[in-house]
GROMACS .gro file of C-alpha atoms in nm:
model
  424
    1UNK     CA    1   0.873  -1.677   1.335
    2UNK     CA    2   0.580  -1.666   1.093
    3UNK     CA    3   0.589  -1.562   0.728
    4UNK     CA    4   0.385  -1.291   0.557
    5UNK     CA    5   0.378  -1.239   0.181
    6UNK     CA    6   0.381  -0.904  -0.001
    7UNK     CA    7   0.298  -0.850  -0.367
    8UNK     CA    8   0.433  -0.516  -0.493
    9UNK     CA    9   0.343  -0.358  -0.827
   10UNK     CA   10   0.489  -0.048  -0.989
   11UNK     CA   11   0.335   0.098  -1.303
   12UNK     CA   12   0.371   0.434  -1.475
   13UNK     CA   13   0.027   0.467  -1.634
   14UNK     CA   14   0.113   0.779  -1.840
   15UNK     CA   15  -0.199   0.973  -1.729
   16UNK     CA   16  -0.425   0.707  -1.879
   17UNK     CA   17  -0.755   0.614  -1.717
   18UNK     CA   18  -0.837   0.244  -1.696
   19UNK     CA   19  -1.009   0.144  -2.020
   20UNK     CA   20  -1.352  -0.012  -2.004
   21UNK     CA   21  -1.332  -0.380  -1.925
   22UNK     CA   22  -0.971  -0.369  -1.805
   23UNK     CA   23  -0.891  -0.702  -1.641
   24UNK     CA   24  -0.619  -0.689  -1.376
   25UNK     CA   25  -0.626  -1.061  -1.299
   26UNK     CA   26  -0.296  -1.131  -1.477
   27UNK     CA   27  -0.118  -0.833  -1.322
   28UNK     CA   28  -0.231  -0.936  -0.973
   29UNK     CA   29  -0.163  -1.306  -1.049
   30UNK     CA   30  -0.508  -1.391  -0.917
   31UNK     CA   31  -0.543  -1.673  -1.167
   32UNK     CA   32  -0.224  -1.837  -1.037
   33UNK     CA   33  -0.267  -1.780  -0.665
   34UNK     CA   34  -0.624  -1.870  -0.578
   35UNK     CA   35  -0.509  -2.095  -0.296
   36UNK     CA   36  -0.203  -1.892  -0.194
   37UNK     CA   37  -0.301  -1.528  -0.214
   38UNK     CA   38  -0.055  -1.274  -0.071
   39UNK     CA   39  -0.122  -1.120   0.267
   40UNK     CA   40  -0.073  -0.768   0.131
   41UNK     CA   41  -0.093  -0.607  -0.212
   42UNK     CA   42   0.098  -0.281  -0.260
   43UNK     CA   43   0.031  -0.097  -0.586
   44UNK     CA   44   0.243   0.203  -0.679
   45UNK     CA   45   0.130   0.416  -0.974
   46UNK     CA   46   0.312   0.705  -1.136
   47UNK     CA   47   0.173   0.970  -1.371
   48UNK     CA   48  -0.178   0.898  -1.247
   49UNK     CA   49  -0.431   1.152  -1.369
   50UNK     CA   50  -0.547   1.373  -1.082
   51UNK     CA   51  -0.912   1.264  -1.071
   52UNK     CA   52  -0.976   1.295  -0.700
   53UNK     CA   53  -1.351   1.282  -0.748
   54UNK     CA   54  -1.355   0.949  -0.931
   55UNK     CA   55  -1.033   0.767  -0.839
   56UNK     CA   56  -1.094   0.527  -1.124
   57UNK     CA   57  -0.780   0.319  -1.079
   58UNK     CA   58  -0.857   0.280  -0.710
   59UNK     CA   59  -1.212   0.175  -0.794
   60UNK     CA   60  -1.092  -0.092  -1.037
   61UNK     CA   61  -0.839  -0.224  -0.784
   62UNK     CA   62  -1.099  -0.239  -0.504
   63UNK     CA   63  -1.361  -0.411  -0.719
   64UNK     CA   64  -1.101  -0.664  -0.833
   65UNK     CA   65  -0.959  -0.744  -0.490
   66UNK     CA   66  -1.267  -0.724  -0.266
   67UNK     CA   67  -1.408  -1.065  -0.375
   68UNK     CA   68  -1.079  -1.212  -0.248
   69UNK     CA   69  -1.131  -1.059   0.099
   70UNK     CA   70  -0.896  -0.760   0.066
   71UNK     CA   71  -0.951  -0.424   0.238
   72UNK     CA   72  -0.783  -0.102   0.129
   73UNK     CA   73  -0.581   0.017   0.428
   74UNK     CA   74  -0.464   0.344   0.281
   75UNK     CA   75  -0.408   0.546  -0.034
   76UNK     CA   76  -0.113   0.788  -0.034
   77UNK     CA   77  -0.097   1.049  -0.307
   78UNK     CA   78   0.145   1.316  -0.426
   79UNK     CA   79  -0.017   1.451  -0.743
   80UNK     CA   80   0.039   1.169  -0.995
   81UNK     CA   81   0.236   0.946  -0.756
   82UNK     CA   82  -0.018   0.716  -0.588
   83UNK     CA   83   0.017   0.411  -0.365
   84UNK     CA   84  -0.261   0.174  -0.260
   85UNK     CA   85  -0.212  -0.076   0.024
   86UNK     CA   86  -0.453  -0.369   0.052
   87UNK     CA   87  -0.452  -0.636   0.325
   88UNK     CA   88  -0.647  -0.957   0.377
   89UNK     CA   89  -0.930  -0.876   0.618
   90UNK     CA   90  -0.796  -1.110   0.885
   91UNK     CA   91  -0.486  -0.890   0.917
   92UNK     CA   92  -0.637  -0.542   0.938
   93UNK     CA   93  -0.649  -0.518   1.319
   94UNK     CA   94  -0.285  -0.628   1.332
   95UNK     CA   95  -0.162  -0.337   1.119
   96UNK     CA   96  -0.078  -0.054   1.356
   97UNK     CA   97   0.083   0.291   1.364
   98UNK     CA   98  -0.002   0.368   1.003
   99UNK     CA   99   0.163   0.689   0.886
  100UNK     CA  100   0.233   0.857   0.553
  101UNK     CA  101   0.484   1.104   0.412
  102UNK     CA  102   0.535   1.277   0.078
  103UNK     CA  103   0.832   1.456  -0.075
  104UNK     CA  104   0.817   1.668  -0.391
  105UNK     CA  105   1.132   1.689  -0.604
  106UNK     CA  106   0.990   1.833  -0.925
  107UNK     CA  107   1.039   2.182  -1.066
  108UNK     CA  108   1.216   2.406  -0.812
  109UNK     CA  109   1.204   2.117  -0.568
  110UNK     CA  110   0.840   2.186  -0.483
  111UNK     CA  111   0.629   2.043  -0.767
  112UNK     CA  112   0.489   1.699  -0.694
  113UNK     CA  113   0.506   1.550  -1.044
  114UNK     CA  114   0.832   1.394  -0.923
  115UNK     CA  115   0.913   1.275  -0.573
  116UNK     CA  116   0.784   1.003  -0.342
  117UNK     CA  117   0.473   0.894  -0.153
  118UNK     CA  118   0.549   0.674   0.148
  119UNK     CA  119   0.350   0.455   0.386
  120UNK     CA  120   0.480   0.296   0.704
  121UNK     CA  121   0.318   0.048   0.941
  122UNK     CA  122   0.379  -0.203   1.217
  123UNK     CA  123   0.241  -0.552   1.174
  124UNK     CA  124   0.289  -0.858   1.389
  125UNK     CA  125   0.570  -0.693   1.581
  126UNK     CA  126   0.783  -0.570   1.289
  127UNK     CA  127   0.798  -0.235   1.109
  128UNK     CA  128   0.762  -0.193   0.733
  129UNK     CA  129   0.824   0.113   0.515
  130UNK     CA  130   0.695   0.133   0.156
  131UNK     CA  131   0.827   0.406  -0.077
  132UNK     CA  132   0.672   0.472  -0.420
  133UNK     CA  133   0.881   0.717  -0.622
  134UNK     CA  134   0.902   0.890  -0.958
  135UNK     CA  135   1.247   1.036  -1.022
  136UNK     CA  136   1.380   1.283  -1.279
  137UNK     CA  137   1.331   1.173  -1.639
  138UNK     CA  138   1.544   1.165  -1.956
  139UNK     CA  139   1.893   1.064  -2.054
  140UNK     CA  140   2.156   1.295  -1.914
  141UNK     CA  141   1.967   1.354  -1.587
  142UNK     CA  142   2.154   1.096  -1.378
  143UNK     CA  143   2.276   1.353  -1.126
  144UNK     CA  144   1.921   1.477  -1.074
  145UNK     CA  145   1.800   1.124  -1.006
  146UNK     CA  146   2.075   1.077  -0.748
  147UNK     CA  147   1.979   1.407  -0.587
  148UNK     CA  148   1.610   1.310  -0.588
  149UNK     CA  149   1.689   0.993  -0.395
  150UNK     CA  150   1.898   1.171  -0.135
  151UNK     CA  151   1.638   1.448  -0.095
  152UNK     CA  152   1.360   1.195  -0.035
  153UNK     CA  153   1.571   1.003   0.212
  154UNK     CA  154   1.674   1.314   0.407
  155UNK     CA  155   1.330   1.478   0.419
  156UNK     CA  156   1.095   1.197   0.512
  157UNK     CA  157   1.033   1.172   0.885
  158UNK     CA  158   0.772   0.977   1.082
  159UNK     CA  159   0.638   1.098   1.416
  160UNK     CA  160   0.454   0.813   1.585
  161UNK     CA  161   0.761   0.621   1.701
  162UNK     CA  162   1.109   0.776   1.740
  163UNK     CA  163   1.265   0.436   1.676
  164UNK     CA  164   1.125   0.434   1.321
  165UNK     CA  165   1.147   0.805   1.243
  166UNK     CA  166   1.341   0.754   0.918
  167UNK     CA  167   1.297   0.524   0.620
  168UNK     CA  168   1.592   0.298   0.695
  169UNK     CA  169   1.511   0.274   1.066
  170UNK     CA  170   1.244   0.019   0.975
  171UNK     CA  171   1.284  -0.358   0.989
  172UNK     CA  172   1.182  -0.393   0.626
  173UNK     CA  173   1.199  -0.135   0.347
  174UNK     CA  174   1.057  -0.171  -0.004
  175UNK     CA  175   1.143   0.110  -0.248
  176UNK     CA  176   0.987   0.097  -0.594
  177UNK     CA  177   0.860   0.312  -0.876
  178UNK     CA  178   0.952   0.470  -1.206
  179UNK     CA  179   1.309   0.549  -1.107
  180UNK     CA  180   1.391   0.660  -1.461
  181UNK     CA  181   1.748   0.529  -1.458
  182UNK     CA  182   1.865   0.481  -1.815
  183UNK     CA  183   2.129   0.288  -2.008
  184UNK     CA  184   2.462   0.460  -2.040
  185UNK     CA  185   2.597   0.497  -2.392
  186UNK     CA  186   2.503   0.659  -2.721
  187UNK     CA  187   2.318   0.379  -2.897
  188UNK     CA  188   2.003   0.487  -3.080
  189UNK     CA  189   1.657   0.361  -2.981
  190UNK     CA  190   1.661   0.130  -3.283
  191UNK     CA  191   2.001  -0.014  -3.192
  192UNK     CA  192   1.890  -0.085  -2.836
  193UNK     CA  193   1.567  -0.245  -2.957
  194UNK     CA  194   1.773  -0.467  -3.187
  195UNK     CA  195   1.988  -0.575  -2.892
  196UNK     CA  196   1.672  -0.675  -2.702
  197UNK     CA  197   1.537  -0.864  -3.001
  198UNK     CA  198   1.867  -1.050  -3.023
  199UNK     CA  199   1.840  -1.130  -2.650
  200UNK     CA  200   2.159  -0.943  -2.562
  201UNK     CA  201   2.017  -0.839  -2.224
  202UNK     CA  202   2.344  -0.911  -2.041
  203UNK     CA  203   2.518  -0.658  -2.261
  204UNK     CA  204   2.251  -0.397  -2.192
  205UNK     CA  205   2.247  -0.467  -1.819
  206UNK     CA  206   2.612  -0.365  -1.795
  207UNK     CA  207   2.502  -0.016  -1.898
  208UNK     CA  208   2.226   0.015  -1.632
  209UNK     CA  209   2.267   0.340  -1.438
  210UNK     CA  210   2.091   0.223  -1.122
  211UNK     CA  211   2.323  -0.075  -1.083
  212UNK     CA  212   2.622   0.154  -1.122
  213UNK     CA  213   2.514   0.415  -0.868
  214UNK     CA  214   2.427   0.142  -0.618
  215UNK     CA  215   2.777  -0.002  -0.661
  216UNK     CA  216   2.941   0.340  -0.626
  217UNK     CA  217   2.739   0.429  -0.316
  218UNK     CA  218   2.588   0.742  -0.474
  219UNK     CA  219   2.226   0.625  -0.436
  220UNK     CA  220   2.023   0.319  -0.334
  221UNK     CA  221   2.333   0.142  -0.202
  222UNK     CA  222   2.143   0.050   0.117
  223UNK     CA  223   1.898  -0.160  -0.085
  224UNK     CA  224   1.913  -0.486  -0.276
  225UNK     CA  225   1.766  -0.581  -0.610
  226UNK     CA  226   1.729  -0.912  -0.783
  227UNK     CA  227   1.856  -0.881  -1.135
  228UNK     CA  228   1.562  -0.844  -1.374
  229UNK     CA  229   1.521  -1.124  -1.625
  230UNK     CA  230   1.250  -0.934  -1.813
  231UNK     CA  231   1.299  -0.698  -2.104
  232UNK     CA  232   1.336  -0.322  -2.051
  233UNK     CA  233   0.997  -0.180  -1.956
  234UNK     CA  234   1.021   0.159  -2.133
  235UNK     CA  235   0.946   0.302  -2.387
  236UNK     CA  236   0.671   0.119  -2.579
  237UNK     CA  237   0.423   0.247  -2.832
  238UNK     CA  238   0.083   0.310  -2.674
  239UNK     CA  239  -0.147   0.017  -2.743
  240UNK     CA  240   0.143  -0.197  -2.865
  241UNK     CA  241   0.400  -0.440  -2.727
  242UNK     CA  242   0.690  -0.315  -2.938
  243UNK     CA  243   0.928  -0.032  -2.851
  244UNK     CA  244   0.899   0.329  -2.961
  245UNK     CA  245   1.172   0.496  -3.162
  246UNK     CA  246   1.121   0.824  -2.977
  247UNK     CA  247   1.320   0.729  -2.662
  248UNK     CA  248   1.610   0.503  -2.572
  249UNK     CA  249   1.471   0.201  -2.391
  250UNK     CA  250   1.564   0.123  -2.029
  251UNK     CA  251   1.467  -0.066  -1.714
  252UNK     CA  252   1.304   0.242  -1.561
  253UNK     CA  253   1.055   0.055  -1.341
  254UNK     CA  254   1.213  -0.121  -1.046
  255UNK     CA  255   1.153  -0.278  -0.704
  256UNK     CA  256   1.429  -0.275  -0.439
  257UNK     CA  257   1.426  -0.400  -0.081
  258UNK     CA  258   1.613  -0.414   0.248
  259UNK     CA  259   1.587  -0.611   0.573
  260UNK     CA  260   1.752  -0.506   0.898
  261UNK     CA  261   1.807  -0.868   0.990
  262UNK     CA  262   1.972  -0.816   1.329
  263UNK     CA  263   1.732  -0.560   1.475
  264UNK     CA  264   1.630  -0.787   1.765
  265UNK     CA  265   1.823  -1.000   2.010
  266UNK     CA  266   1.808  -1.375   1.955
  267UNK     CA  267   1.591  -1.329   1.646
  268UNK     CA  268   1.697  -1.298   1.284
  269UNK     CA  269   1.461  -1.126   1.044
  270UNK     CA  270   1.462  -1.226   0.681
  271UNK     CA  271   1.318  -1.125   0.345
  272UNK     CA  272   1.314  -1.354   0.044
  273UNK     CA  273   1.209  -1.257  -0.305
  274UNK     CA  274   1.008  -1.518  -0.492
  275UNK     CA  275   0.941  -1.339  -0.823
  276UNK     CA  276   1.033  -1.028  -1.024
  277UNK     CA  277   0.844  -0.994  -1.351
  278UNK     CA  278   0.708  -0.755  -1.609
  279UNK     CA  279   0.367  -0.810  -1.767
  280UNK     CA  280   0.396  -0.713  -2.133
  281UNK     CA  281   0.036  -0.789  -2.228
  282UNK     CA  282  -0.083  -0.458  -2.078
  283UNK     CA  283  -0.069  -0.185  -2.343
  284UNK     CA  284  -0.248   0.100  -2.164
  285UNK     CA  285   0.077   0.292  -2.113
  286UNK     CA  286   0.419   0.336  -2.271
  287UNK     CA  287   0.556   0.159  -1.960
  288UNK     CA  288   0.502  -0.207  -1.878
  289UNK     CA  289   0.398  -0.286  -1.520
  290UNK     CA  290   0.641  -0.471  -1.296
  291UNK     CA  291   0.559  -0.687  -0.994
  292UNK     CA  292   0.774  -0.844  -0.725
  293UNK     CA  293   0.676  -1.091  -0.453
  294UNK     CA  294   0.839  -1.117  -0.113
  295UNK     CA  295   0.813  -1.324   0.202
  296UNK     CA  296   0.907  -1.156   0.530
  297UNK     CA  297   0.954  -1.299   0.876
  298UNK     CA  298   0.727  -1.165   1.152
  299UNK     CA  299   0.680  -1.261   1.514
  300UNK     CA  300   0.472  -1.569   1.590
  301UNK     CA  301   0.180  -1.529   1.829
  302UNK     CA  302   0.239  -1.154   1.850
  303UNK     CA  303  -0.020  -0.999   2.079
  304UNK     CA  304  -0.119  -0.636   2.079
  305UNK     CA  305  -0.377  -0.429   2.260
  306UNK     CA  306  -0.724  -0.494   2.126
  307UNK     CA  307  -1.066  -0.340   2.184
  308UNK     CA  308  -1.369  -0.571   2.182
  309UNK     CA  309  -1.739  -0.498   2.136
  310UNK     CA  310  -2.039  -0.652   2.305
  311UNK     CA  311  -2.279  -0.809   2.059
  312UNK     CA  312  -2.537  -0.572   1.912
  313UNK     CA  313  -2.866  -0.755   1.870
  314UNK     CA  314  -3.047  -0.499   1.658
  315UNK     CA  315  -2.988  -0.140   1.554
  316UNK     CA  316  -3.304   0.062   1.505
  317UNK     CA  317  -3.312   0.322   1.229
  318UNK     CA  318  -3.424   0.677   1.310
  319UNK     CA  319  -3.348   0.622   1.680
  320UNK     CA  320  -3.054   0.676   1.909
  321UNK     CA  321  -2.859   0.355   1.956
  322UNK     CA  322  -2.593   0.245   2.203
  323UNK     CA  323  -2.308  -0.001   2.186
  324UNK     CA  324  -2.058  -0.111   2.447
  325UNK     CA  325  -1.688  -0.160   2.384
  326UNK     CA  326  -1.432  -0.300   2.627
  327UNK     CA  327  -1.100  -0.122   2.667
  328UNK     CA  328  -0.836  -0.347   2.825
  329UNK     CA  329  -0.597  -0.198   3.075
  330UNK     CA  330  -0.321  -0.159   2.813
  331UNK     CA  331  -0.537   0.072   2.598
  332UNK     CA  332  -0.506   0.437   2.697
  333UNK     CA  333  -0.790   0.624   2.527
  334UNK     CA  334  -0.744   0.976   2.396
  335UNK     CA  335  -0.975   1.251   2.278
  336UNK     CA  336  -0.882   1.155   1.920
  337UNK     CA  337  -1.009   0.796   1.948
  338UNK     CA  338  -1.321   0.736   1.741
  339UNK     CA  339  -1.562   0.462   1.641
  340UNK     CA  340  -1.684   0.442   1.283
  341UNK     CA  341  -1.994   0.274   1.141
  342UNK     CA  342  -1.912   0.073   0.827
  343UNK     CA  343  -2.100  -0.152   0.592
  344UNK     CA  344  -2.034  -0.515   0.674
  345UNK     CA  345  -1.862  -0.579   0.342
  346UNK     CA  346  -1.615  -0.295   0.400
  347UNK     CA  347  -1.361  -0.247   0.122
  348UNK     CA  348  -1.184   0.067   0.243
  349UNK     CA  349  -1.100   0.191   0.594
  350UNK     CA  350  -1.184   0.547   0.490
  351UNK     CA  351  -1.537   0.468   0.370
  352UNK     CA  352  -1.722   0.499   0.699
  353UNK     CA  353  -2.094   0.573   0.709
  354UNK     CA  354  -2.065   0.790   1.020
  355UNK     CA  355  -1.853   0.815   1.332
  356UNK     CA  356  -1.845   0.941   1.689
  357UNK     CA  357  -1.553   1.034   1.911
  358UNK     CA  358  -1.496   0.827   2.221
  359UNK     CA  359  -1.663   0.979   2.529
  360UNK     CA  360  -1.446   1.073   2.825
  361UNK     CA  361  -1.321   0.762   3.001
  362UNK     CA  362  -1.223   0.786   3.367
  363UNK     CA  363  -0.895   0.600   3.404
  364UNK     CA  364  -0.870   0.353   3.691
  365UNK     CA  365  -0.515   0.227   3.712
  366UNK     CA  366  -0.603   0.010   4.011
  367UNK     CA  367  -0.802  -0.224   3.786
  368UNK     CA  368  -0.635  -0.470   3.555
  369UNK     CA  369  -0.965  -0.570   3.398
  370UNK     CA  370  -0.998  -0.258   3.187
  371UNK     CA  371  -1.326  -0.073   3.144
  372UNK     CA  372  -1.648  -0.087   2.950
  373UNK     CA  373  -1.744   0.225   2.755
  374UNK     CA  374  -2.097   0.299   2.639
  375UNK     CA  375  -2.109   0.458   2.294
  376UNK     CA  376  -2.414   0.665   2.200
  377UNK     CA  377  -2.491   0.708   1.833
  378UNK     CA  378  -2.732   0.974   1.701
  379UNK     CA  379  -3.042   0.898   1.500
  380UNK     CA  380  -2.859   0.984   1.176
  381UNK     CA  381  -2.570   0.741   1.230
  382UNK     CA  382  -2.727   0.479   1.000
  383UNK     CA  383  -2.990   0.574   0.744
  384UNK     CA  384  -3.063   0.255   0.551
  385UNK     CA  385  -3.140  -0.107   0.642
  386UNK     CA  386  -2.846  -0.340   0.609
  387UNK     CA  387  -2.561  -0.516   0.782
  388UNK     CA  388  -2.300  -0.299   0.953
  389UNK     CA  389  -1.998  -0.317   1.180
  390UNK     CA  390  -1.826  -0.082   1.425
  391UNK     CA  391  -1.452  -0.013   1.399
  392UNK     CA  392  -1.245   0.143   1.681
  393UNK     CA  393  -0.953   0.368   1.578
  394UNK     CA  394  -0.695   0.529   1.802
  395UNK     CA  395  -0.453   0.818   1.749
  396UNK     CA  396  -0.660   0.958   1.467
  397UNK     CA  397  -0.670   0.672   1.220
  398UNK     CA  398  -0.321   0.535   1.274
  399UNK     CA  399  -0.429   0.208   1.437
  400UNK     CA  400  -0.743  -0.003   1.412
  401UNK     CA  401  -0.785  -0.167   1.752
  402UNK     CA  402  -1.110  -0.357   1.715
  403UNK     CA  403  -1.404  -0.458   1.497
  404UNK     CA  404  -1.751  -0.557   1.612
  405UNK     CA  405  -1.945  -0.854   1.484
  406UNK     CA  406  -2.192  -0.767   1.205
  407UNK     CA  407  -2.531  -0.636   1.317
  408UNK     CA  408  -2.859  -0.561   1.144
  409UNK     CA  409  -3.005  -0.212   1.113
  410UNK     CA  410  -3.385  -0.223   1.076
  411UNK     CA  411  -3.694  -0.010   1.130
  412UNK     CA  412  -3.874  -0.084   1.455
  413UNK     CA  413  -4.193  -0.144   1.256
  414UNK     CA  414  -4.086  -0.502   1.215
  415UNK     CA  415  -3.855  -0.518   0.917
  416UNK     CA  416  -3.679  -0.851   0.910
  417UNK     CA  417  -3.303  -0.835   0.952
  418UNK     CA  418  -3.136  -0.807   0.612
  419UNK     CA  419  -2.831  -0.996   0.501
  420UNK     CA  420  -2.647  -0.730   0.305
  421UNK     CA  421  -2.704  -0.398   0.132
  422UNK     CA  422  -2.591  -0.561  -0.193
  423UNK     CA  423  -2.888  -0.797  -0.173
  424UNK     CA  424  -3.142  -0.512  -0.176
   0.00000   0.00000   0.00000
């Protein structure tokens, strides 16, 4: 078995946009992990301002992670509940059967200010489900939080593979977010803050609602959690590191996990948690962000169907161009397969320049060599000189099966091949 590392962040950002100059290096531990960066970053936000045109948090995350060779695989959104999944570029063709689901549990059970946004995938032969949630707020709403959990669990279904149609049918599950579980009792905000200052965290932990409902089996009992060693993450004064007197503090922001260790014969899966921390230096919100790191076991030398491209010497602008891809015998093309044109330094799988659907491919089951397919791109497919790549997607955009080598797009008048659009 091989090991892959996941770095999961949950942060209720209280409808705040990222301030100018925000540095996420500490939150992402980039200063500590230059030589041992995680294979995947998963960032779950809650109470994100609905700015679909700008996506400022996504922009900051992409600009921070791209120099470290990360590509955004997906962004799942339910109003203010947002999840970004980034993978090291060397892994992106190994992440298959990507699928999303959302469940609203807000007002009348239909408003998406509360609920969950979920992303599932297969990678290196195992299945992973990631759930970012925001549950009912306030003291006295414990029963609603329990109901939110059970509603999310019962409603979320995935269609690509019947064997992983439900959250807990996956090999690995990570469930995180602003779960809003509070501390039982009647202590005032000031009394609780005093207990934290006096480092009486053990005493406070005994009052934690989430731990109690997990133990009783009412909610989250299927999942594990390492006991937090950090201070309660809510509620702080905006722009400050000290607590607010307007709410009773609590560990509202949590990361839980589960491994179905005996899902395969003669193989034991495993998940190990290597950190669970809050970063108190960030004062954008009244919540402090929390991150957790995990190592999971995946299959060594896992092979999956893969599409390859013949080398493209030169792509001429303002002309029709062709490319040839090879479909091995284990790839069954469909009318929904497509090939996208991307900048070479791609940072997001959804940021294609243009695309074409795969032409009809005559299947020949008598051949085990597969087939070559000629792709014809219109004159408008690429409009500017630069370096580009072709990406082959199947079943809509659920699986990326292949990536071409970079190629230059130039005018036939004799422009020299360019190295990168960023160099222009």
